[in-house]
Amino acid sequence: KGGILMEKSLWLKDIRLKLDLTQEQVAERAGISRTFYTEIETGSKKPSTKTAKKIAQVLNFDWVIFFEDECRETQQNAV
């Protein structure tokens, strides 16, 4: 399970780094605390739909990616 969380967080960090942004910059632009953004990026917290949309807008990706991972994990656990 730790591996899945790690994979989840890597995609978000990867997008952020490709845009050459710090966690602080993303959090500020999304209107959330850096601490909360870090928890989302590391996979320890899940964003609300509203927050997911804000982060996705800042990093220029489709916000549903946050929840697709969750759905895939649920499907894998059900098998």
N, CA, C and O atoms as a DFTB+ gen file, in Angstrom:
316 C
 N C O
     1  1       0.826      -1.205       0.000
     2  2       0.000       0.000       0.000
     3  2       0.862       1.258       0.000
     4  3       0.509       2.239      -0.655
     5  1       1.973       1.252       0.713
     6  2       2.866       2.409       0.736
     7  2       3.320       2.787      -0.660
     8  3       3.482       3.967      -0.973
     9  1       3.529       1.764      -1.511
    10  2       3.949       2.004      -2.884
    11  2       2.906       2.768      -3.672
    12  3       3.238       3.636      -4.479
    13  1       1.641       2.444      -3.438
    14  2       0.553       3.133      -4.138
    15  2       0.523       4.602      -3.728
    16  3       0.376       5.479      -4.579
    17  1       0.660       4.875      -2.444
    18  2       0.676       6.263      -1.983
    19  2       1.847       7.017      -2.594
    20  3       1.717       8.174      -2.995
    21  1       2.982       6.352      -2.659
    22  2       4.166       6.981      -3.228
    23  2       3.928       7.319      -4.695
    24  3       4.247       8.421      -5.142
    25  1       3.366       6.373      -5.443
    26  2       3.065       6.621      -6.858
    27  2       2.120       7.798      -7.009
    28  3       2.300       8.648      -7.881
    29  1       1.120       7.838      -6.156
    30  2       0.140       8.914      -6.206
    31  2       0.812      10.264      -6.039
    32  3       0.543      11.200      -6.791
    33  1       1.680      10.358      -5.057
    34  2       2.302      11.644      -4.789
    35  2       3.311      12.026      -5.864
    36  3       3.507      13.212      -6.132
    37  1       3.949      11.049      -6.478
    38  2       4.967      11.362      -7.479
    39  2       4.423      12.112      -8.683
    40  3       5.088      13.012      -9.197
    41  1       3.229      11.763      -9.144
    42  2       2.705      12.433     -10.333
    43  2       2.474      13.920     -10.058
    44  3       2.746      14.758     -10.917
    45  1       1.977      14.248      -8.875
    46  2       1.699      15.642      -8.547
    47  2       2.996      16.435      -8.390
    48  3       3.113      17.554      -8.888
    49  1       3.950      15.853      -7.707
    50  2       5.248      16.497      -7.530
    51  2       5.936      16.677      -8.888
    52  3       6.543      17.714      -9.158
    53  1       5.832      15.665      -9.720
    54  2       6.438      15.691     -11.045
    55  2       5.899      16.857     -11.881
    56  3       6.669      17.581     -12.512
    57  1       4.590      17.031     -11.881
    58  2       3.966      18.133     -12.630
    59  2       4.461      19.470     -12.079
    60  3       4.823      20.368     -12.839
    61  1       4.474      19.591     -10.754
    62  2       4.908      20.838     -10.113
    63  2       6.354      21.167     -10.479
    64  3       6.669      22.309     -10.813
    65  1       7.224      20.171     -10.417
    66  2       8.638      20.403     -10.718
    67  2       8.866      20.754     -12.186
    68  3       9.729      21.570     -12.507
    69  1       8.084      20.131     -13.081
    70  2       8.208      20.448     -14.509
    71  2       7.849      21.908     -14.781
    72  3       8.363      22.520     -15.718
    73  1       6.970      22.452     -13.957
    74  2       6.578      23.855     -14.102
    75  2       7.493      24.781     -13.295
    76  3       7.302      25.996     -13.262
    77  1       8.489      24.174     -12.648
    78  2       9.471      24.917     -11.861
    79  2       8.818      25.765     -10.765
    80  3       9.147      26.937     -10.582
    81  1       7.889      25.141     -10.046
    82  2       7.191      25.827      -8.964
    83  2       7.515      25.159      -7.629
    84  3       7.753      23.953      -7.563
    85  1       7.520      25.960      -6.575
    86  2       7.706      25.407      -5.233
    87  2       6.336      25.034      -4.671
    88  3       5.305      25.452      -5.197
    89  1       6.337      24.254      -3.612
    90  2       5.071      23.915      -2.939
    91  2       4.399      25.195      -2.455
    92  3       3.179      25.336      -2.539
    93  1       5.193      26.113      -1.957
    94  2       4.677      27.388      -1.460
    95  2       3.944      28.157      -2.564
    96  3       2.862      28.698      -2.338
    97  1       4.540      28.202      -3.756
    98  2       3.932      28.926      -4.879
    99  2       2.604      28.296      -5.295
   100  3       1.621      28.999      -5.528
   101  1       2.583      26.981      -5.384
   102  2       1.351      26.283      -5.775
   103  2       0.269      26.523      -4.720
   104  3      -0.868      26.859      -5.054
   105  1       0.625      26.351      -3.463
   106  2      -0.333      26.535      -2.370
   107  2      -0.901      27.954      -2.376
   108  3      -2.110      28.148      -2.254
   109  1      -0.027      28.930      -2.518
   110  2      -0.447      30.334      -2.522
   111  2      -1.417      30.605      -3.674
   112  3      -2.459      31.231      -3.478
   113  1      -1.074      30.135      -4.861
   114  2      -1.919      30.355      -6.040
   115  2      -3.251      29.610      -5.944
   116  3      -4.257      30.047      -6.503
   117  1      -3.245      28.477      -5.229
   118  2      -4.471      27.688      -5.069
   119  2      -5.295      28.161      -3.868
   120  3      -6.428      27.722      -3.672
   121  1      -4.721      29.050      -3.077
   122  2      -5.441      29.580      -1.920
   123  2      -5.530      28.623      -0.746
   124  3      -6.495      28.648       0.019
   125  1      -4.502      27.769      -0.609
   126  2      -4.460      26.844       0.532
   127  2      -3.113      26.998       1.240
   128  3      -2.203      27.645       0.723
   129  1      -2.996      26.405       2.410
   130  2      -1.720      26.501       3.138
   131  2      -0.686      25.567       2.490
   132  3      -1.036      24.566       1.866
   133  1       0.581      25.918       2.654
   134  2       1.637      25.068       2.105
   135  2       1.612      23.704       2.786
   136  3       1.843      22.677       2.149
   137  1       1.332      23.706       4.069
   138  2       1.268      22.453       4.824
   139  2       0.226      21.513       4.230
   140  3       0.485      20.326       4.033
   141  1      -0.957      22.058       3.946
   142  2      -2.026      21.239       3.374
   143  2      -1.636      20.749       1.982
   144  3      -1.878      19.594       1.631
   145  1      -1.031      21.635       1.192
   146  2      -0.604      21.218      -0.145
   147  2       0.419      20.081      -0.048
   148  3       0.342      19.111      -0.800
   149  1       1.365      20.200       0.867
   150  2       2.387      19.165       1.055
   151  2       1.734      17.834       1.411
   152  3       2.136      16.787       0.905
   153  1       0.734      17.875       2.275
   154  2       0.036      16.641       2.670
   155  2      -0.689      16.016       1.475
   156  3      -0.751      14.793       1.353
   157  1      -1.232      16.852       0.604
   158  2      -1.887      16.340      -0.602
   159  2      -0.843      15.731      -1.532
   160  3      -1.041      14.650      -2.087
   161  1       0.266      16.441      -1.693
   162  2       1.318      15.970      -2.601
   163  2       1.932      14.655      -2.131
   164  3       2.284      13.806      -2.950
   165  1       2.060      14.486      -0.828
   166  2       2.645      13.247      -0.309
   167  2       1.612      12.128      -0.188
   168  3       1.962      10.981       0.089
   169  1       0.339      12.466      -0.398
   170  2      -0.699      11.452      -0.359
   171  2      -1.287      11.196       1.012
   172  3      -2.111      10.296       1.172
   173  1      -0.875      11.981       2.016
   174  2      -1.417      11.753       3.358
   175  2      -2.791      12.390       3.535
   176  3      -3.535      12.013       4.440
   177  1      -3.134      13.347       2.681
   178  2      -4.474      13.954       2.711
   179  2      -5.030      13.985       1.298
   180  3      -4.286      14.061       0.321
   181  1      -6.363      13.924       1.209
   182  2      -7.023      14.015      -0.095
   183  2      -7.682      15.391      -0.199
   184  3      -8.276      15.864       0.770
   185  1      -7.584      16.030      -1.350
   186  2      -8.218      17.341      -1.494
   187  2      -9.724      17.205      -1.715
   188  3     -10.205      16.186      -2.211
   189  1     -10.450      18.245      -1.339
   190  2     -11.876      18.293      -1.681
   191  2     -11.946      18.552      -3.189
   192  3     -10.935      18.871      -3.815
   193  1     -13.116      18.415      -3.755
   194  2     -13.282      18.690      -5.189
   195  2     -12.869      20.126      -5.496
   196  3     -12.178      20.386      -6.481
   197  1     -13.298      21.051      -4.648
   198  2     -12.990      22.472      -4.834
   199  2     -11.471      22.710      -4.831
   200  3     -10.945      23.409      -5.696
   201  1     -10.785      22.125      -3.858
   202  2      -9.326      22.277      -3.755
   203  2      -8.624      21.580      -4.914
   204  3      -7.655      22.109      -5.459
   205  1      -9.097      20.413      -5.292
   206  2      -8.519      19.678      -6.424
   207  2      -8.585      20.533      -7.689
   208  3      -7.628      20.593      -8.461
   209  1      -9.724      21.190      -7.892
   210  2      -9.895      22.045      -9.072
   211  2      -8.922      23.221      -9.045
   212  3      -8.357      23.589     -10.075
   213  1      -8.729      23.808      -7.863
   214  2      -7.811      24.952      -7.737
   215  2      -6.365      24.535      -8.033
   216  3      -5.656      25.214      -8.775
   217  1      -5.940      23.424      -7.452
   218  2      -4.570      22.942      -7.668
   219  2      -4.371      22.590      -9.145
   220  3      -3.350      22.926      -9.746
   221  1      -5.353      21.915      -9.708
   222  2      -5.276      21.524     -11.122
   223  2      -5.190      22.742     -12.032
   224  3      -4.483      22.721     -13.039
   225  1      -5.904      23.794     -11.678
   226  2      -5.866      25.019     -12.478
   227  2      -4.471      25.646     -12.416
   228  3      -3.942      26.101     -13.430
   229  1      -3.889      25.666     -11.228
   230  2      -2.541      26.225     -11.045
   231  2      -1.512      25.424     -11.844
   232  3      -0.628      25.994     -12.484
   233  1      -1.639      24.093     -11.798
   234  2      -0.652      23.220     -12.438
   235  2      -1.058      22.783     -13.853
   236  3      -0.342      22.026     -14.508
   237  1      -2.192      23.261     -14.301
   238  2      -2.651      23.030     -15.677
   239  2      -2.834      21.549     -16.034
   240  3      -2.259      21.054     -17.004
   241  1      -3.652      20.851     -15.224
   242  2      -4.031      19.481     -15.562
   243  2      -5.491      19.276     -15.195
   244  3      -6.084      20.116     -14.519
   245  1      -6.073      18.175     -15.628
   246  2      -7.476      17.884     -15.377
   247  2      -7.655      17.430     -13.926
   248  3      -7.075      16.427     -13.512
   249  1      -8.443      18.155     -13.170
   250  2      -8.607      17.894     -11.737
   251  2      -9.105      16.492     -11.415
   252  3      -8.856      15.997     -10.316
   253  1      -9.796      15.843     -12.332
   254  2     -10.339      14.507     -12.033
   255  2      -9.241      13.470     -11.812
   256  3      -9.508      12.395     -11.274
   257  1      -8.016      13.777     -12.217
   258  2      -6.887      12.855     -11.991
   259  2      -6.770      12.503     -10.502
   260  3      -6.435      11.372     -10.152
   261  1      -7.045      13.470      -9.640
   262  2      -6.989      13.207      -8.194
   263  2      -7.893      12.038      -7.820
   264  3      -7.535      11.216      -6.977
   265  1      -9.051      11.966      -8.440
   266  2     -10.054      10.978      -8.063
   267  2      -9.993       9.716      -8.917
   268  3     -10.521       8.678      -8.517
   269  1      -9.359       9.787     -10.084
   270  2      -9.163       8.587     -10.902
   271  2      -8.241       7.615     -10.181
   272  3      -8.484       6.408     -10.192
   273  1      -7.187       8.124      -9.557
   274  2      -6.269       7.279      -8.795
   275  2      -7.024       6.548      -7.692
   276  3      -6.825       5.354      -7.466
   277  1      -7.883       7.280      -7.021
   278  2      -8.663       6.711      -5.930
   279  2      -9.571       5.601      -6.444
   280  3      -9.687       4.549      -5.814
   281  1     -10.214       5.832      -7.587
   282  2     -11.106       4.829      -8.180
   283  2     -10.331       3.580      -8.583
   284  3     -10.772       2.457      -8.337
   285  1      -9.165       3.790      -9.210
   286  2      -8.342       2.648      -9.640
   287  2      -7.906       1.829      -8.439
   288  3      -7.919       0.598      -8.482
   289  1      -7.519       2.511      -7.367
   290  2      -7.077       1.811      -6.161
   291  2      -8.227       1.011      -5.576
   292  3      -8.029      -0.125      -5.147
   293  1      -9.418       1.578      -5.550
   294  2     -10.602       0.883      -5.035
   295  2     -10.897      -0.351      -5.869
   296  3     -11.218      -1.407      -5.322
   297  1     -10.794      -0.231      -7.182
   298  2     -11.029      -1.363      -8.068
   299  2      -9.987      -2.464      -7.834
   300  3     -10.323      -3.648      -7.805
   301  1      -8.735      -2.069      -7.670
   302  2      -7.670      -3.050      -7.441
   303  2      -7.890      -3.790      -6.116
   304  3      -7.661      -4.996      -6.024
   305  1      -8.332      -3.062      -5.107
   306  2      -8.568      -3.666      -3.800
   307  2      -9.751      -4.628      -3.836
   308  3      -9.802      -5.580      -3.057
   309  1     -10.701      -4.385      -4.736
   310  2     -11.896      -5.217      -4.835
   311  2     -11.595      -6.552      -5.530
   312  3     -12.325      -7.526      -5.347
   313  1     -10.538      -6.591      -6.313
   314  2     -10.203      -7.799      -7.087
   315  2      -9.584      -8.851      -6.192
   316  3      -9.236      -9.934      -6.661
